[in-house]
JSON list of C-alpha atoms and ligand atoms in Angstrom, two decimals:
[
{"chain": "A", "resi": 1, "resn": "UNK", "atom": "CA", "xyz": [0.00, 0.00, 0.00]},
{"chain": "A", "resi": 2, "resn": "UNK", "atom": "CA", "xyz": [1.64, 3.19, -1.16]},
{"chain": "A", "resi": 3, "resn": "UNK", "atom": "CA", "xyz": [1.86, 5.56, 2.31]},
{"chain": "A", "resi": 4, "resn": "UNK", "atom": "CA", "xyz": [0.75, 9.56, 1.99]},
{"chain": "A", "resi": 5, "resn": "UNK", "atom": "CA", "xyz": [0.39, 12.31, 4.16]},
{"chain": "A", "resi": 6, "resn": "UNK", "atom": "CA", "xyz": [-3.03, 10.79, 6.80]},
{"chain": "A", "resi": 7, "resn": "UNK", "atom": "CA", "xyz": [-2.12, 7.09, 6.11]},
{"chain": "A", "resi": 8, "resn": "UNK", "atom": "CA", "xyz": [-1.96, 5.39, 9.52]},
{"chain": "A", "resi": 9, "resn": "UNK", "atom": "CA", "xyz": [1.51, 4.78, 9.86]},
{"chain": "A", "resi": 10, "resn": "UNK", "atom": "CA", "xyz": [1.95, 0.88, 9.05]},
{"chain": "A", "resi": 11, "resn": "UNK", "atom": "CA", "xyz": [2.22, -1.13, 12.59]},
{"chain": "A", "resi": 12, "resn": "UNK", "atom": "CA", "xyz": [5.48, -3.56, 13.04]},
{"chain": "A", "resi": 13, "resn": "UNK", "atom": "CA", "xyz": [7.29, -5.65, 15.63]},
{"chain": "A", "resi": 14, "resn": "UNK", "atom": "CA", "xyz": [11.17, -5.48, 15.58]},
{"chain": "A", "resi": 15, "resn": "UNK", "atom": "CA", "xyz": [14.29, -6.26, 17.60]},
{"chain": "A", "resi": 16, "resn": "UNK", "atom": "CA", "xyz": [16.31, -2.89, 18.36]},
{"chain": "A", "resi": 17, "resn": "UNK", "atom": "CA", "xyz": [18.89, -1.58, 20.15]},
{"chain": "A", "resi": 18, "resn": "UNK", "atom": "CA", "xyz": [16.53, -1.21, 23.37]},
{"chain": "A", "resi": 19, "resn": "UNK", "atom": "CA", "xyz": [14.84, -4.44, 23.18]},
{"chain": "A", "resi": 20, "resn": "UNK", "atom": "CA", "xyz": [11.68, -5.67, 21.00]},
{"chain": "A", "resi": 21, "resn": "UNK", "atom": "CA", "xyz": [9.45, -2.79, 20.04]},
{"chain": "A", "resi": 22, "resn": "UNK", "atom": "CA", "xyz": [5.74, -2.84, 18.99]},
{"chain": "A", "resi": 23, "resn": "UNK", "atom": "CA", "xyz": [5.81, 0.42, 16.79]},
{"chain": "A", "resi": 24, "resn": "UNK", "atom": "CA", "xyz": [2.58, 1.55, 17.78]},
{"chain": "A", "resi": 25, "resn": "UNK", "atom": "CA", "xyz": [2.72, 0.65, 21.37]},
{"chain": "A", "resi": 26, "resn": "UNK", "atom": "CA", "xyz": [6.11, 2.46, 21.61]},
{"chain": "A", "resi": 27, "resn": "UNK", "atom": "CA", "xyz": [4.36, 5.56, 20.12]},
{"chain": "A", "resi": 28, "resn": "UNK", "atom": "CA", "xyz": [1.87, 5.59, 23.32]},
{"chain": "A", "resi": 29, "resn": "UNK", "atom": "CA", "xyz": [0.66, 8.95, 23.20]},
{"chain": "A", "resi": 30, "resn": "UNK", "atom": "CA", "xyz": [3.36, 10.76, 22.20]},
{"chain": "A", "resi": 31, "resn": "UNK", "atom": "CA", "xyz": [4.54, 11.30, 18.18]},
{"chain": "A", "resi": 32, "resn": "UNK", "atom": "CA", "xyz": [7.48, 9.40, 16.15]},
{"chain": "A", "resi": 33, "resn": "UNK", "atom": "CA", "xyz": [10.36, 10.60, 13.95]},
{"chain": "A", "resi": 34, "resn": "UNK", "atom": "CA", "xyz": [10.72, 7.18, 12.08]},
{"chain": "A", "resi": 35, "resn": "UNK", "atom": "CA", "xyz": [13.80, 7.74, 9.50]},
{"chain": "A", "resi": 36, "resn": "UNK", "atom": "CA", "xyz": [16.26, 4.85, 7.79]},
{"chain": "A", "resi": 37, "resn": "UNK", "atom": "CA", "xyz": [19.85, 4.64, 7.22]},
{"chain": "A", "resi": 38, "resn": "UNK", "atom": "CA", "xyz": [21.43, 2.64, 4.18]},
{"chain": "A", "resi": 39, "resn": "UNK", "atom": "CA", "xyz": [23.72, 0.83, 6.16]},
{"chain": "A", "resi": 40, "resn": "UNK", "atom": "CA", "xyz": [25.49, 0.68, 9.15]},
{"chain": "A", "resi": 41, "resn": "UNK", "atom": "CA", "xyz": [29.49, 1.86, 9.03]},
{"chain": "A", "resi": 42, "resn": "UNK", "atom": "CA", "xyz": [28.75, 4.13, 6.52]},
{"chain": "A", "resi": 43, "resn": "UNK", "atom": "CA", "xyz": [30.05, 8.10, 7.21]},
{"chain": "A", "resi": 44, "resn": "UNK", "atom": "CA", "xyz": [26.62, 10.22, 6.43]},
{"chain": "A", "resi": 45, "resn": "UNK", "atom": "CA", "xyz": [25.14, 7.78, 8.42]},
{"chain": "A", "resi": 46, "resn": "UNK", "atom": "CA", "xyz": [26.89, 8.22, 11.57]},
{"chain": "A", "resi": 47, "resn": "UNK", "atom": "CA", "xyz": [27.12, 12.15, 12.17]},
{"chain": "A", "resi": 48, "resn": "UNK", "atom": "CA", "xyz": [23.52, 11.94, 11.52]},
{"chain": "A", "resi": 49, "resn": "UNK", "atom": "CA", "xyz": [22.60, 9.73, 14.26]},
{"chain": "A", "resi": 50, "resn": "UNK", "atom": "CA", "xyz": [25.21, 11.59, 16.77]},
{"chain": "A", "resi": 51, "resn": "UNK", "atom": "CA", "xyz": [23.00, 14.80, 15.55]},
{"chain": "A", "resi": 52, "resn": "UNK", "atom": "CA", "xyz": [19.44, 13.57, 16.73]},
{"chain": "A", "resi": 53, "resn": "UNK", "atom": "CA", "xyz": [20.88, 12.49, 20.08]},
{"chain": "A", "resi": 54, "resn": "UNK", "atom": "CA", "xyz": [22.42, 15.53, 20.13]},
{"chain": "A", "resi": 55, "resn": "UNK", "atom": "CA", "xyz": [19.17, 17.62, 20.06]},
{"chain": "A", "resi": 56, "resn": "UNK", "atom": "CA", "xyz": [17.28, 15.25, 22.58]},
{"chain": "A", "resi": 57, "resn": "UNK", "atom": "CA", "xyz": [16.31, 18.51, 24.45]},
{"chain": "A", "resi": 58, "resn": "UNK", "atom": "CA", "xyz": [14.66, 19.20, 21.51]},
{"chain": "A", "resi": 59, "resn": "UNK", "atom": "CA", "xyz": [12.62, 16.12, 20.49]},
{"chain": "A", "resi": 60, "resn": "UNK", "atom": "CA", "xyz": [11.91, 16.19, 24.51]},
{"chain": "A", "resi": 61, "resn": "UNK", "atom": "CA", "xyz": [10.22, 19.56, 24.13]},
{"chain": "A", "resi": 62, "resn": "UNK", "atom": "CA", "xyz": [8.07, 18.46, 21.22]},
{"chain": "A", "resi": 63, "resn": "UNK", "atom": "CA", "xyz": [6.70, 15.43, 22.52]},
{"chain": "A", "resi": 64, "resn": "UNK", "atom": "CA", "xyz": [8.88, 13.50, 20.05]},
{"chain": "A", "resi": 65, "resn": "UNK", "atom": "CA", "xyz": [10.08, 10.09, 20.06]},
{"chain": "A", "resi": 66, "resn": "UNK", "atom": "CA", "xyz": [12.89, 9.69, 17.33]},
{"chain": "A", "resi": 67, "resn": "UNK", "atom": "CA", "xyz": [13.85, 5.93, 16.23]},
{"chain": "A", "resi": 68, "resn": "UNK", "atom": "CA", "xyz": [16.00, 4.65, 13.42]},
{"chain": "A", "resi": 69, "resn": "UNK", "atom": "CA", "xyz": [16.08, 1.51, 11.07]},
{"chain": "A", "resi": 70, "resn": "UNK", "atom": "CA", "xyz": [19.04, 0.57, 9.45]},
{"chain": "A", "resi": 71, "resn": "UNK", "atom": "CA", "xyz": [19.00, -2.97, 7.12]},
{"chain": "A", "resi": 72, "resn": "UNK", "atom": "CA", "xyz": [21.51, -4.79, 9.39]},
{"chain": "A", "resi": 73, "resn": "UNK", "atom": "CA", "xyz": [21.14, -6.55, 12.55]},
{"chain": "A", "resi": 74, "resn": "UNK", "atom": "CA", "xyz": [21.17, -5.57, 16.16]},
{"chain": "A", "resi": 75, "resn": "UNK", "atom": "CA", "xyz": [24.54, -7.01, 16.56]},
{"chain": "A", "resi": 76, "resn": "UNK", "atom": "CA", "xyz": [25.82, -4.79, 14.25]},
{"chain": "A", "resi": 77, "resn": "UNK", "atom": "CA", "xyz": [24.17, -1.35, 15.34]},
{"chain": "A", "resi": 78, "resn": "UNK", "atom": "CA", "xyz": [25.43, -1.82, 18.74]},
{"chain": "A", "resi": 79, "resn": "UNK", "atom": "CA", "xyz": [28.72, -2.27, 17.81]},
{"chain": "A", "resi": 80, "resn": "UNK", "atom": "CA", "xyz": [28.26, 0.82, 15.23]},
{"chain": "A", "resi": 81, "resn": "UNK", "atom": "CA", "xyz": [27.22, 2.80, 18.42]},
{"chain": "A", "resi": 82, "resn": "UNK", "atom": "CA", "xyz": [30.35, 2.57, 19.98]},
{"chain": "A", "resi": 83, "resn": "UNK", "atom": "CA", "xyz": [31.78, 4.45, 16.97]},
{"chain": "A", "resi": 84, "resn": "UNK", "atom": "CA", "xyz": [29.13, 6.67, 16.30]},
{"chain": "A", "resi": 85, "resn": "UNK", "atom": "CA", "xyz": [29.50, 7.47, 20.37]},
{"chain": "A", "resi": 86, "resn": "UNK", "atom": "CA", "xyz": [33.28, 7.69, 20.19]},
{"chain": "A", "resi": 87, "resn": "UNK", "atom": "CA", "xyz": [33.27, 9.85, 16.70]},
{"chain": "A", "resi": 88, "resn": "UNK", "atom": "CA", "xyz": [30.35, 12.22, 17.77]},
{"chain": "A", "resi": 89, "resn": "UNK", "atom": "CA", "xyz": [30.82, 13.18, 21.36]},
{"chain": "A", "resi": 90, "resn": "UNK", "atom": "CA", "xyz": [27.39, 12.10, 22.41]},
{"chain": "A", "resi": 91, "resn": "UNK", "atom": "CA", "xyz": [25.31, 8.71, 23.80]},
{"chain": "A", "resi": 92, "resn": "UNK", "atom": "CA", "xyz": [22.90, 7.71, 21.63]},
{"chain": "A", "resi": 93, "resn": "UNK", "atom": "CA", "xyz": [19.53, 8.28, 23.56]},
{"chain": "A", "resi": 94, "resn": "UNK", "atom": "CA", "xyz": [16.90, 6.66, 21.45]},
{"chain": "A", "resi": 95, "resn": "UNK", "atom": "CA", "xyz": [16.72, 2.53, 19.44]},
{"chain": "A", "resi": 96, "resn": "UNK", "atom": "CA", "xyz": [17.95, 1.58, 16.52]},
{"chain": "A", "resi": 97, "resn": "UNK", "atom": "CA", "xyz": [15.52, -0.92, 14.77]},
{"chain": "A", "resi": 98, "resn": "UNK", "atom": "CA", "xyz": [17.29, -4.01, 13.46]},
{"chain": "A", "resi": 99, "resn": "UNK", "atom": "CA", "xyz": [15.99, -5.04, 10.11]},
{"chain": "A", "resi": 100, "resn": "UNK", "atom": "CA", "xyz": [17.93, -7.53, 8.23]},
{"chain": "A", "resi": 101, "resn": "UNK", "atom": "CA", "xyz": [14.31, -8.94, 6.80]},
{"chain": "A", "resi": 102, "resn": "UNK", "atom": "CA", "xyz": [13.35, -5.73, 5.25]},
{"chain": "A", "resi": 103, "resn": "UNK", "atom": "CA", "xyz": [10.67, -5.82, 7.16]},
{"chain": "A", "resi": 104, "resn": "UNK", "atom": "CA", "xyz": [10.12, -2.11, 8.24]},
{"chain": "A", "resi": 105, "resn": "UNK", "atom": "CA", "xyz": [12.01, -1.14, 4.81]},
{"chain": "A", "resi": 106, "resn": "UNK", "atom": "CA", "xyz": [9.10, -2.84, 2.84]},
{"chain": "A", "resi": 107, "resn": "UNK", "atom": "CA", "xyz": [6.56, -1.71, 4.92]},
{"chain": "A", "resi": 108, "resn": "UNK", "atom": "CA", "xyz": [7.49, 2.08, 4.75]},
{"chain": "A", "resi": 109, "resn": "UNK", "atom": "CA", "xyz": [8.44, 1.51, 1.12]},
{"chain": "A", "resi": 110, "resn": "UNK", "atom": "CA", "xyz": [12.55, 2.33, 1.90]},
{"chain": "A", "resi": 111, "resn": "UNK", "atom": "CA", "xyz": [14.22, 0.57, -0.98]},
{"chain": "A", "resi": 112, "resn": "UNK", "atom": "CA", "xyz": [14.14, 2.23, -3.82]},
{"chain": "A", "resi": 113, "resn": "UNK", "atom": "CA", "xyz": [15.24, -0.18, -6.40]},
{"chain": "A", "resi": 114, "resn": "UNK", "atom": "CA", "xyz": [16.50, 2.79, -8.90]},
{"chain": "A", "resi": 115, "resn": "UNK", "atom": "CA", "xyz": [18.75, 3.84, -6.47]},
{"chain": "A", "resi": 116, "resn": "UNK", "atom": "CA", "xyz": [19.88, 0.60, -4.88]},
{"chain": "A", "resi": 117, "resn": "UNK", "atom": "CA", "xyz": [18.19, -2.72, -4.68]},
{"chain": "A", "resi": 118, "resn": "UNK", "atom": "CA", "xyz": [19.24, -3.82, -1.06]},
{"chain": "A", "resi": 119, "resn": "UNK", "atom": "CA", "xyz": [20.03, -0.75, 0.54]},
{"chain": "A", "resi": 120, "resn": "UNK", "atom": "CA", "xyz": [17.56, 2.12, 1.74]},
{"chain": "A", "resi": 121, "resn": "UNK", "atom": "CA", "xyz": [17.25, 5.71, 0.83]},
{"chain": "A", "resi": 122, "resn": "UNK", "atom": "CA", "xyz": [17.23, 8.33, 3.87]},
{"chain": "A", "resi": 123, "resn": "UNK", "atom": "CA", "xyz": [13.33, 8.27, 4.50]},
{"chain": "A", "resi": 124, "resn": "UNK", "atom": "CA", "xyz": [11.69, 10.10, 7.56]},
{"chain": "A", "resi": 125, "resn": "UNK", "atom": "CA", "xyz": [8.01, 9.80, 8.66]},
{"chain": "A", "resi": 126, "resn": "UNK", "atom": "CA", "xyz": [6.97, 12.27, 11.29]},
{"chain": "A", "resi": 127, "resn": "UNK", "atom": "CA", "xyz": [4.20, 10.47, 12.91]},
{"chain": "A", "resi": 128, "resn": "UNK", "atom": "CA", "xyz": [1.46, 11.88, 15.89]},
{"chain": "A", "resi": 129, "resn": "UNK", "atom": "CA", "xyz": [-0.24, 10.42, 18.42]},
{"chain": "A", "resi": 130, "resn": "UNK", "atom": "CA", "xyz": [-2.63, 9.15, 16.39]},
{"chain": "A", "resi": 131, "resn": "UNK", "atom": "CA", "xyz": [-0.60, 7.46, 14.36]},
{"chain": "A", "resi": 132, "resn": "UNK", "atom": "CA", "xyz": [-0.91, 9.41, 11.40]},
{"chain": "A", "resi": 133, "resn": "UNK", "atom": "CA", "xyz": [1.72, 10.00, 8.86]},
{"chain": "A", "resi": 134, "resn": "UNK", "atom": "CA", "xyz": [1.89, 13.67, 9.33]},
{"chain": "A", "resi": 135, "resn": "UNK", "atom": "CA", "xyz": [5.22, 14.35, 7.21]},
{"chain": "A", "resi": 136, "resn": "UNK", "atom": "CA", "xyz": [7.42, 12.20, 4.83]},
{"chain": "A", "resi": 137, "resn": "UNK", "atom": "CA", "xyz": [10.59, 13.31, 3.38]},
{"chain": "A", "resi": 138, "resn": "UNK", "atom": "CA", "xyz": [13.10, 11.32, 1.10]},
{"chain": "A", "resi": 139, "resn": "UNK", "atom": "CA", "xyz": [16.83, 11.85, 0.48]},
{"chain": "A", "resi": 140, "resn": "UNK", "atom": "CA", "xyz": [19.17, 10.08, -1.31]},
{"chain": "A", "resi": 141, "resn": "UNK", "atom": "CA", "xyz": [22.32, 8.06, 0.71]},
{"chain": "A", "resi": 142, "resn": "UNK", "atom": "CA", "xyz": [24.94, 10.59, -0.46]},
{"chain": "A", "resi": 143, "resn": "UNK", "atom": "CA", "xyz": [22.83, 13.54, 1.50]},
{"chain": "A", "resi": 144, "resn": "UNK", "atom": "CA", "xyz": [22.89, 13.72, 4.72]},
{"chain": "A", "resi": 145, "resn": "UNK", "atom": "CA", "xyz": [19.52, 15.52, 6.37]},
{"chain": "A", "resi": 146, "resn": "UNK", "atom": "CA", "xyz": [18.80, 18.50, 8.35]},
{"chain": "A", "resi": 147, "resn": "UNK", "atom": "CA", "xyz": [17.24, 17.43, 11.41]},
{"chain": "A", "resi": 148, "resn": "UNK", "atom": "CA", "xyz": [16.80, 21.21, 12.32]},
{"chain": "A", "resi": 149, "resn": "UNK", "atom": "CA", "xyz": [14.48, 21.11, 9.38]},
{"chain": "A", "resi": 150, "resn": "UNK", "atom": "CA", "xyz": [12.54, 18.79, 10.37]},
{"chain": "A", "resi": 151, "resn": "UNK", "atom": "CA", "xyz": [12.18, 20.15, 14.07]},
{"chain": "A", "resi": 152, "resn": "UNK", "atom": "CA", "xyz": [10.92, 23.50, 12.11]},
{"chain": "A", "resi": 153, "resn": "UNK", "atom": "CA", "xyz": [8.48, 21.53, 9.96]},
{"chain": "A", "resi": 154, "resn": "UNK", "atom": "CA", "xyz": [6.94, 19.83, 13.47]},
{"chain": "A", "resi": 155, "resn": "UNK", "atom": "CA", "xyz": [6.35, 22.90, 15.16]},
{"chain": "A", "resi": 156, "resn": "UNK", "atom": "CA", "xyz": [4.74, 24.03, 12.12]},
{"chain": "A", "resi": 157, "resn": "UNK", "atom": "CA", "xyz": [2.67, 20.47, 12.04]},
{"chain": "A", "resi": 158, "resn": "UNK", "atom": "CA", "xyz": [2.21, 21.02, 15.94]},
{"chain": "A", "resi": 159, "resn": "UNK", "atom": "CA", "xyz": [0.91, 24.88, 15.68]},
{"chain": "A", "resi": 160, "resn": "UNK", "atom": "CA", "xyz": [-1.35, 24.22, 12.92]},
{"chain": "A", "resi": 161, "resn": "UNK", "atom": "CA", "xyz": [-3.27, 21.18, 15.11]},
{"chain": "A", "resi": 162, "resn": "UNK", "atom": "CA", "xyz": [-3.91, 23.84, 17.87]},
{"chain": "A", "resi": 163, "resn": "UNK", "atom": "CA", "xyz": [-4.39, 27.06, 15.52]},
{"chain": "A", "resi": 164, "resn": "UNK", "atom": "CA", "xyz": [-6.06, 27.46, 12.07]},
{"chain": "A", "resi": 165, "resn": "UNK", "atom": "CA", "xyz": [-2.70, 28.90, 10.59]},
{"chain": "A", "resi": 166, "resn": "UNK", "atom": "CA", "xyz": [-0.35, 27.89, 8.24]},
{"chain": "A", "resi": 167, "resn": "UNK", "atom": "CA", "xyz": [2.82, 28.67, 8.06]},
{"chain": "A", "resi": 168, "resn": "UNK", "atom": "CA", "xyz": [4.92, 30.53, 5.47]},
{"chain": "A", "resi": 169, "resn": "UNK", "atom": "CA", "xyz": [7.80, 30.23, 3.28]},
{"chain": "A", "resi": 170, "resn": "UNK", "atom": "CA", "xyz": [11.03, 29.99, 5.92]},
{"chain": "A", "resi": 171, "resn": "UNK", "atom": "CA", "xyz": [9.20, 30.42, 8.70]},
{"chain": "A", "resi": 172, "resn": "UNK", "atom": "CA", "xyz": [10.30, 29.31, 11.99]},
{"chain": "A", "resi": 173, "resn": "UNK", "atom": "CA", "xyz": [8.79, 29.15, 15.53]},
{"chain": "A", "resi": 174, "resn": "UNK", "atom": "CA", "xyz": [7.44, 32.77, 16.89]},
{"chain": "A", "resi": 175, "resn": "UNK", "atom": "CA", "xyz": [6.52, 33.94, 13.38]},
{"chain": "A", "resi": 176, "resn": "UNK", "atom": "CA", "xyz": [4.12, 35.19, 11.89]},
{"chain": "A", "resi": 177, "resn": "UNK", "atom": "CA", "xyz": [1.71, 33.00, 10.01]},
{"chain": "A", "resi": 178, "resn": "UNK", "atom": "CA", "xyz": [-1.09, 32.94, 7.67]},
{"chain": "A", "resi": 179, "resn": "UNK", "atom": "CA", "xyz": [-4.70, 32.30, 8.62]},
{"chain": "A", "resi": 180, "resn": "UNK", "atom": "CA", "xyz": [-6.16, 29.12, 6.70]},
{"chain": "A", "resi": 181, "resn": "UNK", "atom": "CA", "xyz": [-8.23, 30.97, 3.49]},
{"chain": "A", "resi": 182, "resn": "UNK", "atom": "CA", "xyz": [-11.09, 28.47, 4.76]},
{"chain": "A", "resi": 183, "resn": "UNK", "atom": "CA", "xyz": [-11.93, 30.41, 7.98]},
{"chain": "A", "resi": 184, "resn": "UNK", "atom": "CA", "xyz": [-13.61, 33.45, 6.41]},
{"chain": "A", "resi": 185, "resn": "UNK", "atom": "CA", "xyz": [-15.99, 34.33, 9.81]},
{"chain": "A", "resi": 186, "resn": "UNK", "atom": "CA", "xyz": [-14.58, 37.45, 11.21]},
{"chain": "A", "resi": 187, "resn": "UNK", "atom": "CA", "xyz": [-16.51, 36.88, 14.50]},
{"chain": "A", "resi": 188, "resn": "UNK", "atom": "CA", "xyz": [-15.09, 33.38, 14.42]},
{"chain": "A", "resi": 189, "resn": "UNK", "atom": "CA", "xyz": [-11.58, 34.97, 13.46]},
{"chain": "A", "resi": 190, "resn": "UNK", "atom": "CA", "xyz": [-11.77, 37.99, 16.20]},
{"chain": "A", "resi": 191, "resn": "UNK", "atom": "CA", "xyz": [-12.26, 34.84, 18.80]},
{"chain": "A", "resi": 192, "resn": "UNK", "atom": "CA", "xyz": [-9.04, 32.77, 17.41]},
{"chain": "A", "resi": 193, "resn": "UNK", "atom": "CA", "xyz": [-6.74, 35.92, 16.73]},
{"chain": "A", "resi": 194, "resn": "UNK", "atom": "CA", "xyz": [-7.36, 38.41, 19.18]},
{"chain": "A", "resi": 195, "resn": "UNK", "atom": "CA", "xyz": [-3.67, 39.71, 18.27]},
{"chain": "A", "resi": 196, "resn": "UNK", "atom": "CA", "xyz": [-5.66, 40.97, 15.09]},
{"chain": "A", "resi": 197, "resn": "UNK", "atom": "CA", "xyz": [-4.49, 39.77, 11.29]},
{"chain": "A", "resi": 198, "resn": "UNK", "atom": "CA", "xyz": [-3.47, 42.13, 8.31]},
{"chain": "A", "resi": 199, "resn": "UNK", "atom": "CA", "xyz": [-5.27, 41.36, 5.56]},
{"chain": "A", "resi": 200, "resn": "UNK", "atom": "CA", "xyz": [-2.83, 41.46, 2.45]},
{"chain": "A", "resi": 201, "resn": "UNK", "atom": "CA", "xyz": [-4.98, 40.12, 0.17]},
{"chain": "A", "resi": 202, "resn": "UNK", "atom": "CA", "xyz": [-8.19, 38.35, 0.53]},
{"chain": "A", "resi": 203, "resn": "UNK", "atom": "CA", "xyz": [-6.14, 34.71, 0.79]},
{"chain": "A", "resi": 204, "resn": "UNK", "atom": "CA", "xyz": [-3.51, 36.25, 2.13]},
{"chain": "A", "resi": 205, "resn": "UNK", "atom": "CA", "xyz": [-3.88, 37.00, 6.19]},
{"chain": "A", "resi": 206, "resn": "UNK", "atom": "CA", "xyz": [-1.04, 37.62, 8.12]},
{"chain": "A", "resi": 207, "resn": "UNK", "atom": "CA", "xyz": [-1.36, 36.90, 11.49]},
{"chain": "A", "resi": 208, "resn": "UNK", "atom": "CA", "xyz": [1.17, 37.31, 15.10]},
{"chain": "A", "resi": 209, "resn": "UNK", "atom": "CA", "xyz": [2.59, 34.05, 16.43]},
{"chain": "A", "resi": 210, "resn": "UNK", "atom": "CA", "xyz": [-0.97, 32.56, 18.10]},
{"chain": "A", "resi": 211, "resn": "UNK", "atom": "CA", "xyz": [0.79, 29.98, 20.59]},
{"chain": "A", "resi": 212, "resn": "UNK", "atom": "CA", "xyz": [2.93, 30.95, 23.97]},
{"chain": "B", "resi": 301, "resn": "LIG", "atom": "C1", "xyz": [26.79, 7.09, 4.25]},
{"chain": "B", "resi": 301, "resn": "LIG", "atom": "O1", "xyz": [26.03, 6.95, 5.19]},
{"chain": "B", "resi": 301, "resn": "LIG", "atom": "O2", "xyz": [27.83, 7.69, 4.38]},
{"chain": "B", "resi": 301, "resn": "LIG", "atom": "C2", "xyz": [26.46, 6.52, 2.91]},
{"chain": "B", "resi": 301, "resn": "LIG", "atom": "C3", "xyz": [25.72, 5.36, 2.82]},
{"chain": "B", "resi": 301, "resn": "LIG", "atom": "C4", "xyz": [25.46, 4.85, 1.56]},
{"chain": "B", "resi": 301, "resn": "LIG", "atom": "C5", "xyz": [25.92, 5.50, 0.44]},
{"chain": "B", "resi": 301, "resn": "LIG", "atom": "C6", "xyz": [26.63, 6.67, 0.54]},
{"chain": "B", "resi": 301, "resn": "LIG", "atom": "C7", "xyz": [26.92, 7.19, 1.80]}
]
């Protein structure tokens, strides 16, 4: 089943670094950053992981549970950690799913056999507590990603489930943003922006960050 934006994020049950995990039970109530690594021992690979441990703080704020997959075995990523620990300053604070079946790489549709038949691309699914896909994003092995990025595009995802705003181009958390062209109500609008709006053009309504 191809996955979009509102599929329910496909459920699994896999070894990882931190012991078995039933994706969806290991959601609970909070949201996932799922993303995949081509291999293990590979360079891109391992900044990248010493990165997300390195913004823990971050994830922690947003309610975020981050987890990787990589196409090799448990064995493996835990001796990998001991470099990626050693090269990157930092402990790695969240699993690494073993998947030497495929398993979660078939499920979330990680191989791309253009690019390479047994290895995955760099895939991340930002999922909520409702399981939802919220956000998917696919590089290729050579680039490594900007997890800033996608901290900026949560907090977008995050605002926009509280407040009927968008967010645009570049924006980042405390921004302005841009009220959704389907709320048209100005009594409705006075109650959900009482920081007022500028109205730029008819579809374009600029309004002061609404959250604290
Ligand atoms: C890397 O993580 O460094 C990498 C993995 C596969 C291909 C190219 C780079």
């Amino acid at each position: 089943m191809a996955l979009h934006i509102g599929t329910i994020a496909p459920d699994f049950s896999q070894d990882s670094t931190e012991g078995k995990i039933n994706f969806h039970e290991w959601i609970g109530g909070k949201w996932a950053v799922l993303f995949s690594h081509p291999k293990d021992f590979t360079p891109v690979c391992t900044t990248e992981l010493g990165a997300v441990a390195k913004l823990k703080a971050e994830w922690d704020k947003r309610n975020i549970k981050p987890i990787a997959v990589s196409v090799d075995d448990v064995d493996s990523h835990k001796r990998w950690t001991k470099d990626i620990e050693e090269t990157q300053g930092t402990k790695l604070n969240y699993p690494i799913l073993g998947d030497p079946d495929r398993k979660v790489a078939k499920l979330y549709d990680m191989i791309h056999p253009e690019a390479n038949d047994t290895l995955t691309v760099r895939s991340v699914f930002v999922i909520d507590s409702n399981k939802k896909i919220r956000l998917i994003i696919t590089y290729p092995a050579s680039t490594g990603r900007n997890f800033n990025e996608i901290l900026r595009a949560i907090d977008s995802l995050q605002l926009t489930d509280k407040h009927s705003v968008a967010t645009p181009v570049d924006w980042k958390k405390g921004d302005d943003c841009i009220i959704v062209p389907s709320l048209t109500d100005p009594v409705v609008m006075k109650q959900k922006f009482p920081k007022g709006w500028k109205e730029v053009k008819p579809y374009l309504r600029i309004t002061p960050y609404p959250g604290d």
